[in-house]
Tab-separated table of N, CA and C in Angstrom:
chain	number	residue	atom	x	y	z
A	1	GLN	N	26.599	-18.892	-11.116
A	1	GLN	CA	25.756	-19.387	-10.033
A	1	GLN	C	25.044	-18.232	-9.381
A	2	VAL	N	23.808	-18.468	-8.987
A	2	VAL	CA	23.001	-17.493	-8.243
A	2	VAL	C	22.608	-18.050	-6.919
A	3	GLN	N	22.767	-17.204	-5.859
A	3	GLN	CA	22.259	-17.544	-4.541
A	3	GLN	C	21.048	-16.670	-4.226
A	4	LEU	N	20.023	-17.281	-3.709
A	4	LEU	CA	18.819	-16.588	-3.326
A	4	LEU	C	18.455	-16.927	-1.857
A	5	VAL	N	18.214	-15.837	-1.134
A	5	VAL	CA	17.911	-16.010	0.300
A	5	VAL	C	16.644	-15.237	0.633
A	6	GLU	N	15.591	-16.006	1.065
A	6	GLU	CA	14.338	-15.426	1.440
A	6	GLU	C	14.348	-14.997	2.953
A	7	SER	N	13.542	-14.019	3.209
A	7	SER	CA	13.411	-13.540	4.625
A	7	SER	C	11.986	-12.856	4.744
A	8	GLY	N	11.660	-12.645	6.012
A	8	GLY	CA	10.372	-11.937	6.219
A	8	GLY	C	9.256	-12.791	6.625
A	9	GLY	N	9.349	-14.089	6.607
A	9	GLY	CA	8.263	-14.969	7.001
A	9	GLY	C	8.027	-14.882	8.488
A	10	GLY	N	6.954	-15.509	8.891
A	10	GLY	CA	6.594	-15.540	10.379
A	10	GLY	C	5.201	-15.961	10.587
A	11	LEU	N	4.809	-15.753	11.866
A	11	LEU	CA	3.416	-16.108	12.306
A	11	LEU	C	2.601	-14.795	12.326
A	12	VAL	N	1.471	-14.782	11.696
A	12	VAL	CA	0.564	-13.674	11.685
A	12	VAL	C	-0.884	-14.072	11.794
A	13	GLN	N	-1.691	-13.224	12.348
A	13	GLN	CA	-3.116	-13.564	12.412
A	13	GLN	C	-3.753	-13.280	11.109
A	14	ALA	N	-4.919	-13.942	10.937
A	14	ALA	CA	-5.687	-13.757	9.664
A	14	ALA	C	-6.037	-12.221	9.577
A	15	GLY	N	-5.903	-11.682	8.383
A	15	GLY	CA	-6.113	-10.333	8.098
A	15	GLY	C	-4.873	-9.430	8.233
A	16	GLY	N	-3.777	-10.031	8.737
A	16	GLY	CA	-2.617	-9.325	8.833
A	16	GLY	C	-1.741	-9.244	7.611
A	17	SER	N	-0.573	-8.674	7.732
A	17	SER	CA	0.352	-8.431	6.551
A	17	SER	C	1.709	-8.881	6.881
A	18	LEU	N	2.457	-9.271	5.803
A	18	LEU	CA	3.806	-9.510	5.828
A	18	LEU	C	4.492	-9.135	4.535
A	19	ARG	N	5.757	-8.767	4.576
A	19	ARG	CA	6.499	-8.548	3.354
A	19	ARG	C	7.698	-9.468	3.296
A	20	LEU	N	7.747	-10.335	2.246
A	20	LEU	CA	8.835	-11.203	2.059
A	20	LEU	C	9.845	-10.522	1.171
A	21	SER	N	11.109	-10.852	1.418
A	21	SER	CA	12.197	-10.366	0.595
A	21	SER	C	12.990	-11.549	0.069
A	22	CYS	N	13.543	-11.385	-1.087
A	22	CYS	CA	14.441	-12.379	-1.687
A	22	CYS	C	15.683	-11.647	-2.162
A	23	ALA	N	16.800	-11.876	-1.476
A	23	ALA	CA	18.068	-11.233	-1.799
A	23	ALA	C	18.894	-12.128	-2.702
A	24	ALA	N	19.373	-11.591	-3.784
A	24	ALA	CA	20.104	-12.368	-4.748
A	24	ALA	C	21.547	-11.945	-4.877
A	25	SER	N	22.454	-12.928	-5.101
A	25	SER	CA	23.842	-12.629	-5.267
A	25	SER	C	24.443	-13.537	-6.317
A	26	GLY	N	25.546	-13.198	-6.861
A	26	GLY	CA	26.318	-14.104	-7.741
A	26	GLY	C	26.164	-13.797	-9.219
A	27	ARG	N	25.244	-13.020	-9.603
A	27	ARG	CA	25.066	-12.669	-11.055
A	27	ARG	C	24.307	-11.392	-11.183
A	28	THR	N	24.369	-10.725	-12.259
A	28	THR	CA	23.650	-9.479	-12.474
A	28	THR	C	22.113	-9.745	-12.289
A	29	PHE	N	21.609	-9.108	-11.258
A	29	PHE	CA	20.229	-9.361	-10.876
A	29	PHE	C	19.220	-9.039	-11.996
A	30	SER	N	19.502	-8.068	-12.731
A	30	SER	CA	18.574	-7.622	-13.819
A	30	SER	C	18.577	-8.537	-15.001
A	31	SER	N	19.408	-9.614	-14.974
A	31	SER	CA	19.483	-10.509	-16.115
A	31	SER	C	18.537	-11.682	-15.977
A	32	TYR	N	17.673	-11.686	-14.913
A	32	TYR	CA	16.807	-12.841	-14.783
A	32	TYR	C	15.419	-12.447	-14.308
A	33	ALA	N	14.483	-13.194	-14.848
A	33	ALA	CA	13.082	-13.098	-14.338
A	33	ALA	C	13.010	-13.776	-13.009
A	34	MET	N	12.053	-13.367	-12.200
A	34	MET	CA	11.914	-13.882	-10.811
A	34	MET	C	10.479	-14.290	-10.496
A	35	GLY	N	10.378	-15.093	-9.509
A	35	GLY	CA	9.021	-15.569	-9.132
A	35	GLY	C	8.984	-15.998	-7.711
A	36	TRP	N	7.736	-16.054	-7.217
A	36	TRP	CA	7.470	-16.532	-5.873
A	36	TRP	C	6.546	-17.772	-6.009
A	37	PHE	N	6.858	-18.809	-5.278
A	37	PHE	CA	6.040	-20.008	-5.220
A	37	PHE	C	5.847	-20.359	-3.761
A	38	ARG	N	4.829	-21.249	-3.491
A	38	ARG	CA	4.632	-21.668	-2.145
A	38	ARG	C	4.211	-23.174	-2.115
A	39	GLN	N	4.516	-23.767	-0.965
A	39	GLN	CA	4.187	-25.186	-0.862
A	39	GLN	C	3.666	-25.477	0.594
A	40	ALA	N	2.457	-25.884	0.660
A	40	ALA	CA	1.844	-26.252	1.916
A	40	ALA	C	2.104	-27.714	2.168
A	41	PRO	N	2.074	-28.170	3.436
A	41	PRO	CA	2.247	-29.599	3.771
A	41	PRO	C	1.343	-30.471	2.960
A	42	GLY	N	1.874	-31.517	2.335
A	42	GLY	CA	1.025	-32.475	1.572
A	42	GLY	C	0.493	-31.990	0.311
A	43	LYS	N	0.956	-30.807	-0.146
A	43	LYS	CA	0.470	-30.249	-1.437
A	43	LYS	C	1.667	-29.981	-2.320
A	44	ALA	N	1.334	-29.831	-3.632
A	44	ALA	CA	2.425	-29.533	-4.621
A	44	ALA	C	2.719	-28.049	-4.525
A	45	ARG	N	3.942	-27.760	-5.002
A	45	ARG	CA	4.385	-26.345	-5.082
A	45	ARG	C	3.513	-25.591	-6.086
A	46	GLU	N	3.028	-24.465	-5.652
A	46	GLU	CA	2.186	-23.712	-6.541
A	46	GLU	C	2.658	-22.218	-6.777
A	47	PHE	N	2.376	-21.824	-7.981
A	47	PHE	CA	2.737	-20.473	-8.412
A	47	PHE	C	1.999	-19.413	-7.612
A	48	VAL	N	2.791	-18.325	-7.201
A	48	VAL	CA	2.159	-17.274	-6.450
A	48	VAL	C	2.188	-15.958	-7.326
A	49	ALA	N	3.407	-15.589	-7.782
A	49	ALA	CA	3.564	-14.380	-8.535
A	49	ALA	C	4.805	-14.404	-9.294
A	50	ALA	N	4.983	-13.672	-10.345
A	50	ALA	CA	6.191	-13.587	-11.161
A	50	ALA	C	6.357	-12.230	-11.684
A	51	ILE	N	7.621	-11.838	-11.985
A	51	ILE	CA	7.892	-10.525	-12.491
A	51	ILE	C	9.013	-10.667	-13.500
A	52	SER	N	8.964	-9.767	-14.520
A	52	SER	CA	9.995	-9.776	-15.527
A	52	SER	C	11.317	-9.139	-15.050
A	53	TRP	N	12.366	-9.213	-15.782
A	53	TRP	CA	13.747	-8.791	-15.341
A	53	TRP	C	13.671	-7.315	-15.110
A	54	SER	N	12.907	-6.551	-15.850
A	54	SER	CA	12.897	-5.070	-15.663
A	54	SER	C	11.901	-4.594	-14.631
A	55	GLY	N	10.925	-5.553	-14.258
A	55	GLY	CA	9.852	-5.178	-13.389
A	55	GLY	C	8.688	-4.597	-14.099
A	56	GLY	N	8.795	-4.529	-15.388
A	56	GLY	CA	7.746	-3.884	-16.185
A	56	GLY	C	6.523	-4.759	-16.373
A	57	SER	N	6.684	-6.061	-16.193
A	57	SER	CA	5.510	-6.982	-16.283
A	57	SER	C	5.474	-7.854	-15.060
A	58	ALA	N	4.244	-8.123	-14.590
A	58	ALA	CA	4.075	-8.998	-13.394
A	58	ALA	C	2.746	-9.727	-13.583
A	59	HIS	N	2.685	-10.845	-12.908
A	59	HIS	CA	1.479	-11.698	-12.974
A	59	HIS	C	1.310	-12.316	-11.580
A	60	HIS	N	0.035	-12.372	-11.072
A	60	HIS	CA	-0.292	-12.912	-9.826
A	60	HIS	C	-1.282	-14.036	-9.982
A	61	ALA	N	-1.158	-15.114	-9.190
A	61	ALA	CA	-2.149	-16.154	-9.216
A	61	ALA	C	-3.516	-15.601	-8.752
A	62	ASP	N	-4.561	-16.184	-9.288
A	62	ASP	CA	-5.951	-15.753	-8.911
A	62	ASP	C	-6.126	-15.737	-7.420
A	63	SER	N	-5.566	-16.743	-6.788
A	63	SER	CA	-5.840	-16.900	-5.343
A	63	SER	C	-5.269	-15.783	-4.479
A	64	VAL	N	-4.310	-15.036	-5.048
A	64	VAL	CA	-3.666	-13.942	-4.299
A	64	VAL	C	-3.922	-12.588	-4.904
A	65	LYS	N	-4.545	-12.516	-6.064
A	65	LYS	CA	-4.736	-11.249	-6.753
A	65	LYS	C	-5.495	-10.309	-5.882
A	66	GLY	N	-4.957	-9.075	-5.767
A	66	GLY	CA	-5.629	-8.073	-4.984
A	66	GLY	C	-5.163	-8.078	-3.545
A	67	ARG	N	-4.429	-9.134	-3.135
A	67	ARG	CA	-3.907	-9.190	-1.798
A	67	ARG	C	-2.397	-9.168	-1.791
A	68	PHE	N	-1.758	-9.781	-2.735
A	68	PHE	CA	-0.296	-9.874	-2.810
A	68	PHE	C	0.206	-8.998	-3.960
A	69	THR	N	1.396	-8.425	-3.756
A	69	THR	CA	1.987	-7.676	-4.838
A	69	THR	C	3.450	-7.965	-4.929
A	70	ILE	N	3.899	-8.363	-6.080
A	70	ILE	CA	5.309	-8.655	-6.325
A	70	ILE	C	5.996	-7.424	-6.826
A	71	SER	N	7.231	-7.201	-6.440
A	71	SER	CA	8.029	-6.123	-6.969
A	71	SER	C	9.470	-6.448	-6.862
A	72	ARG	N	10.327	-5.617	-7.441
A	72	ARG	CA	11.759	-5.854	-7.393
A	72	ARG	C	12.467	-4.478	-7.466
A	73	ASP	N	13.682	-4.481	-6.851
A	73	ASP	CA	14.550	-3.329	-6.835
A	73	ASP	C	15.890	-3.855	-7.399
A	74	ASN	N	16.151	-3.608	-8.681
A	74	ASN	CA	17.398	-4.098	-9.277
A	74	ASN	C	18.636	-3.476	-8.655
A	75	ALA	N	18.497	-2.224	-8.211
A	75	ALA	CA	19.611	-1.595	-7.574
A	75	ALA	C	20.023	-2.265	-6.280
A	76	LYS	N	19.072	-2.937	-5.608
A	76	LYS	CA	19.369	-3.598	-4.360
A	76	LYS	C	19.386	-5.087	-4.509
A	77	ASN	N	19.295	-5.583	-5.761
A	77	ASN	CA	19.354	-7.060	-5.985
A	77	ASN	C	18.370	-7.786	-5.119
A	78	THR	N	17.179	-7.232	-5.000
A	78	THR	CA	16.133	-7.763	-4.121
A	78	THR	C	14.753	-7.773	-4.757
A	79	MET	N	14.021	-8.885	-4.495
A	79	MET	CA	12.662	-8.946	-4.931
A	79	MET	C	11.806	-9.037	-3.644
A	80	TYR	N	10.526	-8.595	-3.772
A	80	TYR	CA	9.679	-8.482	-2.640
A	80	TYR	C	8.288	-9.132	-2.967
A	81	LEU	N	7.670	-9.568	-1.933
A	81	LEU	CA	6.262	-9.976	-2.043
A	81	LEU	C	5.497	-9.343	-0.858
A	82	GLN	N	4.756	-8.306	-1.174
A	82	GLN	CA	3.935	-7.643	-0.143
A	82	GLN	C	2.600	-8.428	-0.007
A	83	MET	N	2.307	-8.903	1.178
A	83	MET	CA	1.132	-9.684	1.388
A	83	MET	C	0.208	-9.006	2.444
A	84	ILE	N	-1.030	-8.718	2.072
A	84	ILE	CA	-2.011	-8.129	2.942
A	84	ILE	C	-3.199	-9.041	3.030
A	85	ASN	N	-4.060	-8.788	4.072
A	85	ASN	CA	-5.289	-9.596	4.202
A	85	ASN	C	-4.987	-11.063	4.162
A	86	LEU	N	-4.013	-11.471	4.946
A	86	LEU	CA	-3.589	-12.913	4.869
A	86	LEU	C	-4.692	-13.813	5.408
A	87	LYS	N	-4.753	-14.978	4.844
A	87	LYS	CA	-5.752	-15.944	5.184
A	87	LYS	C	-5.069	-17.282	5.653
A	88	PRO	N	-5.757	-18.084	6.516
A	88	PRO	CA	-5.092	-19.330	6.936
A	88	PRO	C	-4.620	-20.222	5.730
A	89	GLU	N	-5.364	-20.185	4.602
A	89	GLU	CA	-4.951	-21.004	3.450
A	89	GLU	C	-3.670	-20.472	2.780
A	90	ASP	N	-3.205	-19.305	3.250
A	90	ASP	CA	-1.893	-18.845	2.696
A	90	ASP	C	-0.728	-19.490	3.408
A	91	THR	N	-0.996	-20.211	4.489
A	91	THR	CA	0.071	-20.898	5.236
A	91	THR	C	0.828	-21.837	4.325
A	92	ALA	N	2.154	-21.650	4.272
A	92	ALA	CA	3.025	-22.434	3.450
A	92	ALA	C	4.446	-21.982	3.587
A	93	VAL	N	5.342	-22.789	3.000
A	93	VAL	CA	6.728	-22.322	2.802
A	93	VAL	C	6.767	-21.574	1.516
A	94	TYR	N	7.301	-20.364	1.513
A	94	TYR	CA	7.369	-19.523	0.340
A	94	TYR	C	8.823	-19.535	-0.186
A	95	TYR	N	8.944	-19.827	-1.515
A	95	TYR	CA	10.188	-19.852	-2.191
A	95	TYR	C	10.304	-18.827	-3.248
A	96	CYS	N	11.477	-18.238	-3.397
A	96	CYS	CA	11.745	-17.371	-4.522
A	96	CYS	C	12.576	-18.150	-5.527
A	97	ALA	N	12.516	-17.759	-6.786
A	97	ALA	CA	13.169	-18.443	-7.853
A	97	ALA	C	13.592	-17.443	-8.893
A	98	ALA	N	14.708	-17.825	-9.606
A	98	ALA	CA	15.252	-16.993	-10.647
A	98	ALA	C	15.442	-17.765	-11.970
A	99	ALA	N	15.144	-17.154	-13.056
A	99	ALA	CA	15.261	-17.781	-14.395
A	99	ALA	C	16.138	-16.879	-15.206
A	100	ILE	N	17.239	-17.398	-15.784
A	100	ILE	CA	18.093	-16.648	-16.623
A	100	ILE	C	17.457	-16.373	-17.986
A	101	THR	N	17.142	-15.130	-18.304
A	101	THR	CA	16.535	-14.831	-19.570
A	101	THR	C	16.745	-13.348	-19.857
A	102	SER	N	16.895	-13.074	-21.159
A	102	SER	CA	17.000	-11.700	-21.638
A	102	SER	C	15.687	-11.205	-22.186
A	103	ALA	N	14.688	-12.050	-22.191
A	103	ALA	CA	13.356	-11.694	-22.677
A	103	ALA	C	12.486	-11.074	-21.632
A	104	PRO	N	11.682	-10.148	-21.943
A	104	PRO	CA	10.853	-9.356	-20.964
A	104	PRO	C	9.600	-10.174	-20.644
A	105	VAL	N	9.829	-11.360	-20.055
A	105	VAL	CA	8.696	-12.288	-19.797
A	105	VAL	C	8.517	-12.464	-18.297
A	106	VAL	N	7.283	-12.952	-18.001
A	106	VAL	CA	7.045	-13.473	-16.653
A	106	VAL	C	6.893	-14.948	-16.762
A	107	ILE	N	7.336	-15.742	-15.842
A	107	ILE	CA	7.432	-17.182	-15.943
A	107	ILE	C	6.653	-17.759	-14.741
A	108	THR	N	5.684	-18.581	-15.089
A	108	THR	CA	4.819	-19.130	-14.016
A	108	THR	C	5.052	-20.647	-13.746
A	109	ARG	N	5.812	-21.317	-14.567
A	109	ARG	CA	6.083	-22.723	-14.445
A	109	ARG	C	7.392	-23.028	-13.696
A	110	PRO	N	7.331	-23.760	-12.611
A	110	PRO	CA	8.537	-24.085	-11.810
A	110	PRO	C	9.679	-24.688	-12.636
A	111	PRO	N	9.417	-25.612	-13.557
A	111	PRO	CA	10.552	-26.233	-14.250
A	111	PRO	C	11.353	-25.236	-15.103
A	112	LEU	N	10.843	-24.045	-15.375
A	112	LEU	CA	11.541	-23.096	-16.206
A	112	LEU	C	12.458	-22.208	-15.386
A	113	TYR	N	12.479	-22.403	-14.084
A	113	TYR	CA	13.368	-21.635	-13.200
A	113	TYR	C	14.686	-22.379	-13.004
A	114	ASP	N	15.727	-21.589	-12.946
A	114	ASP	CA	17.066	-22.178	-12.877
A	114	ASP	C	17.586	-22.260	-11.424
A	115	TYR	N	17.130	-21.358	-10.528
A	115	TYR	CA	17.649	-21.296	-9.234
A	115	TYR	C	16.513	-21.106	-8.239
A	116	TRP	N	16.694	-21.670	-7.012
A	116	TRP	CA	15.662	-21.556	-5.953
A	116	TRP	C	16.333	-21.249	-4.629
A	117	GLY	N	15.589	-20.484	-3.809
A	117	GLY	CA	15.997	-20.254	-2.433
A	117	GLY	C	15.610	-21.408	-1.552
A	118	GLN	N	15.897	-21.342	-0.250
A	118	GLN	CA	15.614	-22.369	0.647
A	118	GLN	C	14.201	-22.253	1.251
A	119	GLY	N	13.621	-21.127	1.114
A	119	GLY	CA	12.206	-20.950	1.588
A	119	GLY	C	12.122	-20.259	2.931
A	120	THR	N	10.994	-19.652	3.161
A	120	THR	CA	10.669	-19.025	4.416
A	120	THR	C	9.219	-19.390	4.798
A	121	GLN	N	9.083	-19.722	6.039
A	121	GLN	CA	7.760	-20.211	6.505
A	121	GLN	C	6.784	-18.981	6.727
A	122	VAL	N	5.586	-19.107	6.233
A	122	VAL	CA	4.476	-18.127	6.542
A	122	VAL	C	3.390	-18.948	7.170
A	123	THR	N	3.049	-18.566	8.420
A	123	THR	CA	1.913	-19.233	9.066
A	123	THR	C	0.907	-18.216	9.454
A	124	VAL	N	-0.386	-18.433	8.943
A	124	VAL	CA	-1.466	-17.528	9.276
A	124	VAL	C	-2.464	-18.249	10.166
A	125	SER	N	-2.656	-17.710	11.349
A	125	SER	CA	-3.570	-18.265	12.318
A	125	SER	C	-4.986	-17.696	12.134
A	126	SER	N	-6.035	-18.497	12.461
A	126	SER	CA	-7.384	-18.001	12.301
A	126	SER	C	-7.888	-17.451	13.599
């Protein structure tokens, strides 16, 4: 079993920055691929960014490319999402997810993830 806890969300003005963290426990952190997703009110959950178990590969959604950066520190069992130049349309609950895999892949589809955190709210005011 894997437990994921997100933190770092909050209220920020447009153009501001936040860094989200996802702390993992319960299993060897380096044995799973990780991802960030978000869900705005009335909308489906959407892919934001994903990273392979080693951190050697990463992929970002077009909507956040150049503004968000995913990373991980396996020694600290933690994944991050650095967000800069935030826009009101980035407002959502952000979720981290873990997929058990030994393959060096990034995973963008929610059904392929095995574990999810409870989410952290990010609100960007205009």
